[in-house]
Coordinates of C-alpha atoms in Angstrom, one line a residue:
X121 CA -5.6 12.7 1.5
X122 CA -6.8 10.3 -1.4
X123 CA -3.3 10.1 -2.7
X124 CA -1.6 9.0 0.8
X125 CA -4.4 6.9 1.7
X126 CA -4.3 4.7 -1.7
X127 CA -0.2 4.9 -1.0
X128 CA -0.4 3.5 2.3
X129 CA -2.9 0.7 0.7
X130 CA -0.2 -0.6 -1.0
X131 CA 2.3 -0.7 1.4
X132 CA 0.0 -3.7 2.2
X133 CA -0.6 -5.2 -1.4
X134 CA 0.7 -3.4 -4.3
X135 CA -2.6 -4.3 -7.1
X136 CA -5.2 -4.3 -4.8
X137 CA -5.5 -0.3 -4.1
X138 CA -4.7 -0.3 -8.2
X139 CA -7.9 -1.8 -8.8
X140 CA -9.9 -0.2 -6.8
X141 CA -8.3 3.1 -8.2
X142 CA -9.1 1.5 -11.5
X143 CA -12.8 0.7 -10.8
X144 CA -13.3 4.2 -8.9
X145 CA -12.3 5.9 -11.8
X146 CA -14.1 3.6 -14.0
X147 CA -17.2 4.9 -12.5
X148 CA -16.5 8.3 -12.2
X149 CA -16.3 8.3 -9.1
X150 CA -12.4 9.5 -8.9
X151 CA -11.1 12.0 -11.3
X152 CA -7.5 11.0 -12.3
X153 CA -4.6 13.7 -13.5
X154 CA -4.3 14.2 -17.3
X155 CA -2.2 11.5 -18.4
X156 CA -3.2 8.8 -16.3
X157 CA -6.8 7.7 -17.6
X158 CA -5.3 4.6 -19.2
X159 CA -5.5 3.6 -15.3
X160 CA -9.3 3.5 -15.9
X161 CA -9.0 1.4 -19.1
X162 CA -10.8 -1.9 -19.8
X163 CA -7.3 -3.3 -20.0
X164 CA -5.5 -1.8 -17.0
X165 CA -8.4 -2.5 -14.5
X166 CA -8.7 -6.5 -15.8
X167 CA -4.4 -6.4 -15.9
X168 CA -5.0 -5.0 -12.1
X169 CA -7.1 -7.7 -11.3
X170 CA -5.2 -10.4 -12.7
X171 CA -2.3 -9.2 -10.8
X172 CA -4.3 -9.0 -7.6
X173 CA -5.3 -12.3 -7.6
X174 CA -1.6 -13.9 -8.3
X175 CA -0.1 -11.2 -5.6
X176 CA -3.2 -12.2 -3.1
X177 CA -2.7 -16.1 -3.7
X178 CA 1.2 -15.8 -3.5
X179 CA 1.1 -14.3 -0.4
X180 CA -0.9 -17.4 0.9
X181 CA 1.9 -19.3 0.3
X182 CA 4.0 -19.4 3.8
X183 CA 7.4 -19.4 1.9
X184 CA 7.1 -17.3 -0.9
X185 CA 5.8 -14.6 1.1
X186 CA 8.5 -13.7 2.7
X187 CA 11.0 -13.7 -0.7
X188 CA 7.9 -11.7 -2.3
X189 CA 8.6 -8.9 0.6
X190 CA 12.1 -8.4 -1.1
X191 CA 10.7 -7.5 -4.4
X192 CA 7.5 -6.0 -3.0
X193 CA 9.2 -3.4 -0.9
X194 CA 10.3 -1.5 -3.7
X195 CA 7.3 -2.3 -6.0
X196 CA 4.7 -0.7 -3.4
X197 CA 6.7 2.3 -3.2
X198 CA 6.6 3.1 -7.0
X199 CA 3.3 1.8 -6.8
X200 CA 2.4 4.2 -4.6
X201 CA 3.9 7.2 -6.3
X202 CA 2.0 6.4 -9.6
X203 CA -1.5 6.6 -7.3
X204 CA -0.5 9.5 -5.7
X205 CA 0.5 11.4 -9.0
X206 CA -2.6 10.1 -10.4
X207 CA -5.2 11.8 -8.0
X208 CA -3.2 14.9 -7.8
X209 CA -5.4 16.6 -10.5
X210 CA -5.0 20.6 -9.9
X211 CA -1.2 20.9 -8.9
X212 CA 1.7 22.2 -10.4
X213 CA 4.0 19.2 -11.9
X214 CA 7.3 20.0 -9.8
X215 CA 4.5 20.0 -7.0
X216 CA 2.8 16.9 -7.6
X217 CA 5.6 14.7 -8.7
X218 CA 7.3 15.5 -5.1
X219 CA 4.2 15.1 -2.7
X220 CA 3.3 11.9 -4.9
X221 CA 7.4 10.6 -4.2
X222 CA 7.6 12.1 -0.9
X223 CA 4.3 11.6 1.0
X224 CA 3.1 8.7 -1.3
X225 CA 6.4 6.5 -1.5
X226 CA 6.7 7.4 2.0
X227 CA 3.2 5.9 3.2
X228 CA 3.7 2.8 1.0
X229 CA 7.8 1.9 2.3
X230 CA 6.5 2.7 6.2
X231 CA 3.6 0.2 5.8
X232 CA 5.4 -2.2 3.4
X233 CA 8.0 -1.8 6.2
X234 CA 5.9 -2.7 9.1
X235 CA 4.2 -5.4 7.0
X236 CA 7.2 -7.1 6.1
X237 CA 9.0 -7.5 9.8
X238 CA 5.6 -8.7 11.2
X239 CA 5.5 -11.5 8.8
X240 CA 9.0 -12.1 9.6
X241 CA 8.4 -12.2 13.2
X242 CA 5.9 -14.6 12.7
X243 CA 7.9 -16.7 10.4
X244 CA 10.8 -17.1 12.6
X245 CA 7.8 -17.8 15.3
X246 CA 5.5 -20.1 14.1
X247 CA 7.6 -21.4 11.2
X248 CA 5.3 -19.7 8.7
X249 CA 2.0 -21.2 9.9
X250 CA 0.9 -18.5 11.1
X251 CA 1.6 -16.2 7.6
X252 CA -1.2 -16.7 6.1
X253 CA -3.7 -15.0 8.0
X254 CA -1.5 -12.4 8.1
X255 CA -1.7 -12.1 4.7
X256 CA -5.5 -12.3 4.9
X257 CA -5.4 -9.0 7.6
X258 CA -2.3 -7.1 4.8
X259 CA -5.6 -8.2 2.3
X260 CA -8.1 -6.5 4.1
X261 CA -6.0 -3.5 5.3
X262 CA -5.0 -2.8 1.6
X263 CA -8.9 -3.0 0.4
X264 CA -10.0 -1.5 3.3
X265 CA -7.6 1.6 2.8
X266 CA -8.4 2.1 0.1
X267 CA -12.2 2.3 -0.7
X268 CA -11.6 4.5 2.8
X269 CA -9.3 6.9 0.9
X270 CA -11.8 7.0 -1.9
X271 CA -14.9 7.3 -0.3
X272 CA -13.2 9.1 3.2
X273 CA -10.1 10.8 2.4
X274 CA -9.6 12.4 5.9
X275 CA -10.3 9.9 7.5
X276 CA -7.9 7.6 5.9
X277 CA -4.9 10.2 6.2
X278 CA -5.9 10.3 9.7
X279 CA -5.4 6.7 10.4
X280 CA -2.5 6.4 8.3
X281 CA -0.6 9.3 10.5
X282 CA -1.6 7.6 13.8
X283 CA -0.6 4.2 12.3
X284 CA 2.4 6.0 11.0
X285 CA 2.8 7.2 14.4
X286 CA 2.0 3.8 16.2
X287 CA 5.0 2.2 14.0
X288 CA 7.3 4.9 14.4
X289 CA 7.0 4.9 18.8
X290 CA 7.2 0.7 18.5
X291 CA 10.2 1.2 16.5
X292 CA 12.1 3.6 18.7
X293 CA 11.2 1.8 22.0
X294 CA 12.6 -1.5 20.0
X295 CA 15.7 0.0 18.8
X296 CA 16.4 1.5 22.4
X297 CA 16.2 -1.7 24.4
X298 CA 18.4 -3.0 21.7
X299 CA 21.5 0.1 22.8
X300 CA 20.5 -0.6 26.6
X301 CA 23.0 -2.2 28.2

């Protein structure tokens, strides 16, 4: 539950669930897996929030944005494997490695998914203006997730499967409008 939840966090911002991973961790409060406490290093958590602060002020920008999207997609999903595989203490590594790809990559792509047709949406209907405060709510929904799946890991998988849900029904009832005649 920890894993998906800090997987779907970056679906909406790929350092901010990072750094709070980092932090956590940094204060005990998050075991990682052996072979991933560099995440709780000095270096890693100031490197996190560096890169936090350039993702969260680029995405501020109405036109970059939306070319970010392209190289974020795939970003967030490998993002999201490495947090999965790094909470996954007690399993197997055949185990982990495909729950952390599977369930984790898949959390992150869906969201990032979602994310990134809303903003186009908006582009294409307020020329932009409108982008930043959705970056502002991506903001909030990746921080948000993910001191949830820290501090309430069932929680957080439960709204990431209704999301999930919510974006999969939107989807189909788009698509079949589209095939209507």
């Amino acid at each position: 539950a920890v894993g998906i939840g800090l997987s779907a966090a970056t679906g909406f911002r790929i350092f901010v669930p990072l750094l709070v991973l980092s932090l956590a961790a940094r204060r005990e409060v998050l075991p990682l897996a052996p072979g991933f406490e560099w995440i709780a290093s000095p270096e890693a958590t100031l490197a996190f929030a560096v890169a936090a602060a350039v993702e969260i002020l680029a995405y501020a920008v109405p036109w970059l944005d939306t070319a970010l999207d392209a190289l974020a997609t795939p970003l967030a999903v490998l993002a999201a494997i490495l947090v999965s595989a790094a909470v996954l203490t007690d399993l197997p590594p055949f185990l982990k490695w495909s729950l952390a790809v599977i369930a984790g990559g898949g959390a992150a792509g869906m969201v990032q998914g979602a994310s990134a047709l809303l903003r186009l949406h908006s582009a294409a209907l307020t020329g932009g203006l409108a982008n930043p405060l959705i970056g502002a709510l991506e903001l909030f929904g990746a921080l948000g997730t993910a001191i949830l799946a820290i501090t309430v890991p069932v929680l957080a998988l439960v709204l990431v499967l209704v999301g999930g849900s919510l974006v999969f029904r939107a989807a189909r009832r788009r698509l079949s409008r589209r095939a209507a005649p």
